[in-house]
Amino acid sequence: MKYKFQVMVALTYKDEDIEVEIDLSDEEVETIKSLIAAYESKKEDPADPEEYVPETSLLQILEQGNKELFDKFWWDTIYPRVFIKMLINGIENGYIEKYDEDDFDYDNEDDFDDIQDMYSDDIELEHSSCCICRIPEDWKSQ
């Protein structure tokens, strides 16, 4: 079954929310929910209630708990979308120089491998610093 997830992409001057869709089996959903529950049960409240606590990314939980599901979320689904967002942001803000031979349609998923090959030296992404995959609220209380 396909599930939709909200992902906040941290861009230069603003954050942008995107939606990704991932096909998950019932078993995968149950695994994810149990990983979330285990993570939430160990999470401690900050000593100072006014202290900023960043939102937990589902990617962080999956990276620690299930490499196969992490790869399915990050590498197979979220990474290509975030890479393109970061590339466009970098070109628009002057951090990345657009190559003369770049005639890609950034909305065409078929172009992604070629785009990545061209710009992989210019962009290095670590999920923990470029995006947050939000945990569905109804998956937190399971």
PDB file of C-alpha atoms in Angstrom:
ATOM      1  CA  MET A   1       0.000   0.000   0.000  1.00  0.00           C
ATOM      2  CA  LYS A   2       1.222   3.504  -0.739  1.00  0.00           C
ATOM      3  CA  TYR A   3       1.780   5.909   2.146  1.00  0.00           C
ATOM      4  CA  LYS A   4       2.442   9.634   1.969  1.00  0.00           C
ATOM      5  CA  PHE A   5       5.068  11.338   4.108  1.00  0.00           C
ATOM      6  CA  GLN A   6       5.785  15.011   4.614  1.00  0.00           C
ATOM      7  CA  VAL A   7       9.423  16.029   4.281  1.00  0.00           C
ATOM      8  CA  MET A   8      10.770  19.424   5.267  1.00  0.00           C
ATOM      9  CA  VAL A   9      13.720  20.414   3.076  1.00  0.00           C
ATOM     10  CA  ALA A  10      16.035  22.990   4.665  1.00  0.00           C
ATOM     11  CA  LEU A  11      16.932  25.468   1.937  1.00  0.00           C
ATOM     12  CA  THR A  12      19.075  28.600   2.158  1.00  0.00           C
ATOM     13  CA  TYR A  13      16.495  31.219   3.045  1.00  0.00           C
ATOM     14  CA  LYS A  14      13.402  29.156   3.768  1.00  0.00           C
ATOM     15  CA  ASP A  15      12.274  25.624   4.364  1.00  0.00           C
ATOM     16  CA  GLU A  16      10.103  23.898   1.806  1.00  0.00           C
ATOM     17  CA  ASP A  17       7.736  21.029   2.457  1.00  0.00           C
ATOM     18  CA  ILE A  18       7.423  18.241  -0.077  1.00  0.00           C
ATOM     19  CA  GLU A  19       5.328  15.107  -0.053  1.00  0.00           C
ATOM     20  CA  VAL A  20       6.750  11.716  -0.952  1.00  0.00           C
ATOM     21  CA  GLU A  21       4.885   8.499  -1.544  1.00  0.00           C
ATOM     22  CA  ILE A  22       6.337   5.142  -0.533  1.00  0.00           C
ATOM     23  CA  ASP A  23       4.939   1.682  -1.149  1.00  0.00           C
ATOM     24  CA  LEU A  24       5.084  -0.255   2.131  1.00  0.00           C
ATOM     25  CA  SER A  25       3.922  -3.717   3.097  1.00  0.00           C
ATOM     26  CA  ASP A  26       1.874  -4.256   6.265  1.00  0.00           C
ATOM     27  CA  GLU A  27       4.942  -5.870   7.816  1.00  0.00           C
ATOM     28  CA  GLU A  28       7.105  -2.837   6.995  1.00  0.00           C
ATOM     29  CA  VAL A  29       4.507  -0.495   8.503  1.00  0.00           C
ATOM     30  CA  GLU A  30       4.403  -2.549  11.700  1.00  0.00           C
ATOM     31  CA  THR A  31       8.214  -2.550  11.854  1.00  0.00           C
ATOM     32  CA  ILE A  32       8.324   1.222  11.455  1.00  0.00           C
ATOM     33  CA  LYS A  33       5.636   1.749  14.097  1.00  0.00           C
ATOM     34  CA  SER A  34       7.494  -0.466  16.563  1.00  0.00           C
ATOM     35  CA  LEU A  35      10.764   1.397  15.895  1.00  0.00           C
ATOM     36  CA  ILE A  36       8.970   4.704  16.507  1.00  0.00           C
ATOM     37  CA  ALA A  37       7.435   3.394  19.739  1.00  0.00           C
ATOM     38  CA  ALA A  38      10.814   2.117  20.970  1.00  0.00           C
ATOM     39  CA  TYR A  39      12.451   5.453  20.122  1.00  0.00           C
ATOM     40  CA  GLU A  40       9.688   7.483  21.760  1.00  0.00           C
ATOM     41  CA  SER A  41       9.824   5.374  24.944  1.00  0.00           C
ATOM     42  CA  LYS A  42      13.537   6.158  25.384  1.00  0.00           C
ATOM     43  CA  LYS A  43      13.245   9.846  24.539  1.00  0.00           C
ATOM     44  CA  GLU A  44      13.842  12.119  27.504  1.00  0.00           C
ATOM     45  CA  ASP A  45      12.323  15.527  28.058  1.00  0.00           C
ATOM     46  CA  PRO A  46      14.868  18.357  28.281  1.00  0.00           C
ATOM     47  CA  ALA A  47      15.784  19.566  31.773  1.00  0.00           C
ATOM     48  CA  ASP A  48      14.768  23.091  30.776  1.00  0.00           C
ATOM     49  CA  PRO A  49      11.236  23.083  29.321  1.00  0.00           C
ATOM     50  CA  GLU A  50      12.114  26.169  27.243  1.00  0.00           C
ATOM     51  CA  GLU A  51      15.078  24.435  25.591  1.00  0.00           C
ATOM     52  CA  TYR A  52      14.683  23.958  21.843  1.00  0.00           C
ATOM     53  CA  VAL A  53      14.360  20.311  20.903  1.00  0.00           C
ATOM     54  CA  PRO A  54      14.501  19.670  17.165  1.00  0.00           C
ATOM     55  CA  GLU A  55      11.836  17.509  15.598  1.00  0.00           C
ATOM     56  CA  THR A  56      12.810  13.855  15.279  1.00  0.00           C
ATOM     57  CA  SER A  57      13.113  12.677  11.707  1.00  0.00           C
ATOM     58  CA  LEU A  58      11.771   9.275  10.746  1.00  0.00           C
ATOM     59  CA  LEU A  59      15.004   8.865   8.776  1.00  0.00           C
ATOM     60  CA  GLN A  60      16.999   9.068  12.022  1.00  0.00           C
ATOM     61  CA  ILE A  61      14.905   6.318  13.581  1.00  0.00           C
ATOM     62  CA  LEU A  62      15.151   4.101  10.515  1.00  0.00           C
ATOM     63  CA  GLU A  63      18.901   4.660  10.162  1.00  0.00           C
ATOM     64  CA  GLN A  64      19.401   3.433  13.716  1.00  0.00           C
ATOM     65  CA  GLY A  65      16.845   0.636  13.568  1.00  0.00           C
ATOM     66  CA  ASN A  66      16.448  -0.835  10.094  1.00  0.00           C
ATOM     67  CA  LYS A  67      18.983  -0.219   7.333  1.00  0.00           C
ATOM     68  CA  GLU A  68      16.797  -1.738   4.610  1.00  0.00           C
ATOM     69  CA  LEU A  69      13.859   0.556   5.391  1.00  0.00           C
ATOM     70  CA  PHE A  70      16.211   3.522   5.742  1.00  0.00           C
ATOM     71  CA  ASP A  71      17.561   2.840   2.252  1.00  0.00           C
ATOM     72  CA  LYS A  72      14.028   2.518   0.876  1.00  0.00           C
ATOM     73  CA  PHE A  73      13.026   5.876   2.360  1.00  0.00           C
ATOM     74  CA  TRP A  74      16.232   7.877   1.900  1.00  0.00           C
ATOM     75  CA  TRP A  75      18.078   6.564  -1.131  1.00  0.00           C
ATOM     76  CA  ASP A  76      15.155   5.257  -3.170  1.00  0.00           C
ATOM     77  CA  THR A  77      12.566   7.950  -2.496  1.00  0.00           C
ATOM     78  CA  ILE A  78      13.589  11.089  -0.590  1.00  0.00           C
ATOM     79  CA  TYR A  79      17.198  11.635  -1.686  1.00  0.00           C
ATOM     80  CA  PRO A  80      16.470  12.273  -5.386  1.00  0.00           C
ATOM     81  CA  ARG A  81      13.803  14.858  -4.538  1.00  0.00           C
ATOM     82  CA  VAL A  82      15.976  16.614  -1.938  1.00  0.00           C
ATOM     83  CA  PHE A  83      19.013  16.547  -4.258  1.00  0.00           C
ATOM     84  CA  ILE A  84      17.036  18.370  -6.969  1.00  0.00           C
ATOM     85  CA  LYS A  85      15.642  20.917  -4.477  1.00  0.00           C
ATOM     86  CA  MET A  86      19.133  21.604  -3.108  1.00  0.00           C
ATOM     87  CA  LEU A  87      20.589  21.867  -6.621  1.00  0.00           C
ATOM     88  CA  ILE A  88      17.978  24.367  -7.787  1.00  0.00           C
ATOM     89  CA  ASN A  89      18.392  26.327  -4.538  1.00  0.00           C
ATOM     90  CA  GLY A  90      22.185  26.351  -4.971  1.00  0.00           C
ATOM     91  CA  ILE A  91      21.987  27.550  -8.569  1.00  0.00           C
ATOM     92  CA  GLU A  92      19.422  30.257  -7.716  1.00  0.00           C
ATOM     93  CA  ASN A  93      21.494  31.518  -4.771  1.00  0.00           C
ATOM     94  CA  GLY A  94      24.888  31.330  -6.484  1.00  0.00           C
ATOM     95  CA  TYR A  95      26.358  28.470  -4.445  1.00  0.00           C
ATOM     96  CA  ILE A  96      26.447  26.136  -7.436  1.00  0.00           C
ATOM     97  CA  GLU A  97      27.353  27.114 -10.958  1.00  0.00           C
ATOM     98  CA  LYS A  98      24.995  25.724 -13.570  1.00  0.00           C
ATOM     99  CA  TYR A  99      26.938  23.817 -16.200  1.00  0.00           C
ATOM    100  CA  ASP A 100      26.580  24.949 -19.814  1.00  0.00           C
ATOM    101  CA  GLU A 101      25.692  21.407 -20.866  1.00  0.00           C
ATOM    102  CA  ASP A 102      22.881  21.243 -18.283  1.00  0.00           C
ATOM    103  CA  ASP A 103      19.681  21.122 -20.311  1.00  0.00           C
ATOM    104  CA  PHE A 104      17.768  18.913 -17.879  1.00  0.00           C
ATOM    105  CA  ASP A 105      14.119  19.038 -16.981  1.00  0.00           C
ATOM    106  CA  TYR A 106      14.439  18.918 -13.187  1.00  0.00           C
ATOM    107  CA  ASP A 107      10.869  17.638 -12.860  1.00  0.00           C
ATOM    108  CA  ASN A 108      11.572  14.588 -15.021  1.00  0.00           C
ATOM    109  CA  GLU A 109      12.555  11.673 -12.785  1.00  0.00           C
ATOM    110  CA  ASP A 110      14.180   9.961 -15.779  1.00  0.00           C
ATOM    111  CA  ASP A 111      16.868  12.675 -15.816  1.00  0.00           C
ATOM    112  CA  PHE A 112      17.884  12.198 -12.177  1.00  0.00           C
ATOM    113  CA  ASP A 113      20.833   9.832 -12.690  1.00  0.00           C
ATOM    114  CA  ASP A 114      22.318  12.159 -15.316  1.00  0.00           C
ATOM    115  CA  ILE A 115      21.737  15.222 -13.116  1.00  0.00           C
ATOM    116  CA  GLN A 116      23.336  13.471 -10.160  1.00  0.00           C
ATOM    117  CA  ASP A 117      26.318  12.407 -12.251  1.00  0.00           C
ATOM    118  CA  MET A 118      26.851  15.996 -13.392  1.00  0.00           C
ATOM    119  CA  TYR A 119      26.458  17.687 -10.002  1.00  0.00           C
ATOM    120  CA  SER A 120      27.498  15.024  -7.477  1.00  0.00           C
ATOM    121  CA  ASP A 121      30.821  16.792  -6.844  1.00  0.00           C
ATOM    122  CA  ASP A 122      28.933  20.023  -6.055  1.00  0.00           C
ATOM    123  CA  ILE A 123      26.365  18.594  -3.641  1.00  0.00           C
ATOM    124  CA  GLU A 124      26.942  16.345  -0.675  1.00  0.00           C
ATOM    125  CA  LEU A 125      23.814  15.569   1.300  1.00  0.00           C
ATOM    126  CA  GLU A 126      23.447  14.160   4.779  1.00  0.00           C
ATOM    127  CA  HIS A 127      19.817  13.606   5.664  1.00  0.00           C
ATOM    128  CA  SER A 128      20.304  14.815   9.225  1.00  0.00           C
ATOM    129  CA  SER A 129      21.255  18.300   8.076  1.00  0.00           C
ATOM    130  CA  CYS A 130      19.169  18.834   4.939  1.00  0.00           C
ATOM    131  CA  CYS A 131      15.712  17.465   5.697  1.00  0.00           C
ATOM    132  CA  ILE A 132      13.277  16.044   8.203  1.00  0.00           C
ATOM    133  CA  CYS A 133      10.913  13.232   7.283  1.00  0.00           C
ATOM    134  CA  ARG A 134       7.994  13.866   9.581  1.00  0.00           C
ATOM    135  CA  ILE A 135       6.538  10.985  11.555  1.00  0.00           C
ATOM    136  CA  PRO A 136       2.801  10.656  10.920  1.00  0.00           C
ATOM    137  CA  GLU A 137       1.003  11.634  14.123  1.00  0.00           C
ATOM    138  CA  ASP A 138      -1.135   8.507  14.135  1.00  0.00           C
ATOM    139  CA  TRP A 139       2.026   6.352  13.987  1.00  0.00           C
ATOM    140  CA  LYS A 140       3.460   7.888  17.155  1.00  0.00           C
ATOM    141  CA  SER A 141       0.816   6.579  19.510  1.00  0.00           C
ATOM    142  CA  GLN A 142       0.940   2.957  18.390  1.00  0.00           C
TER     143      GLN A 142
END
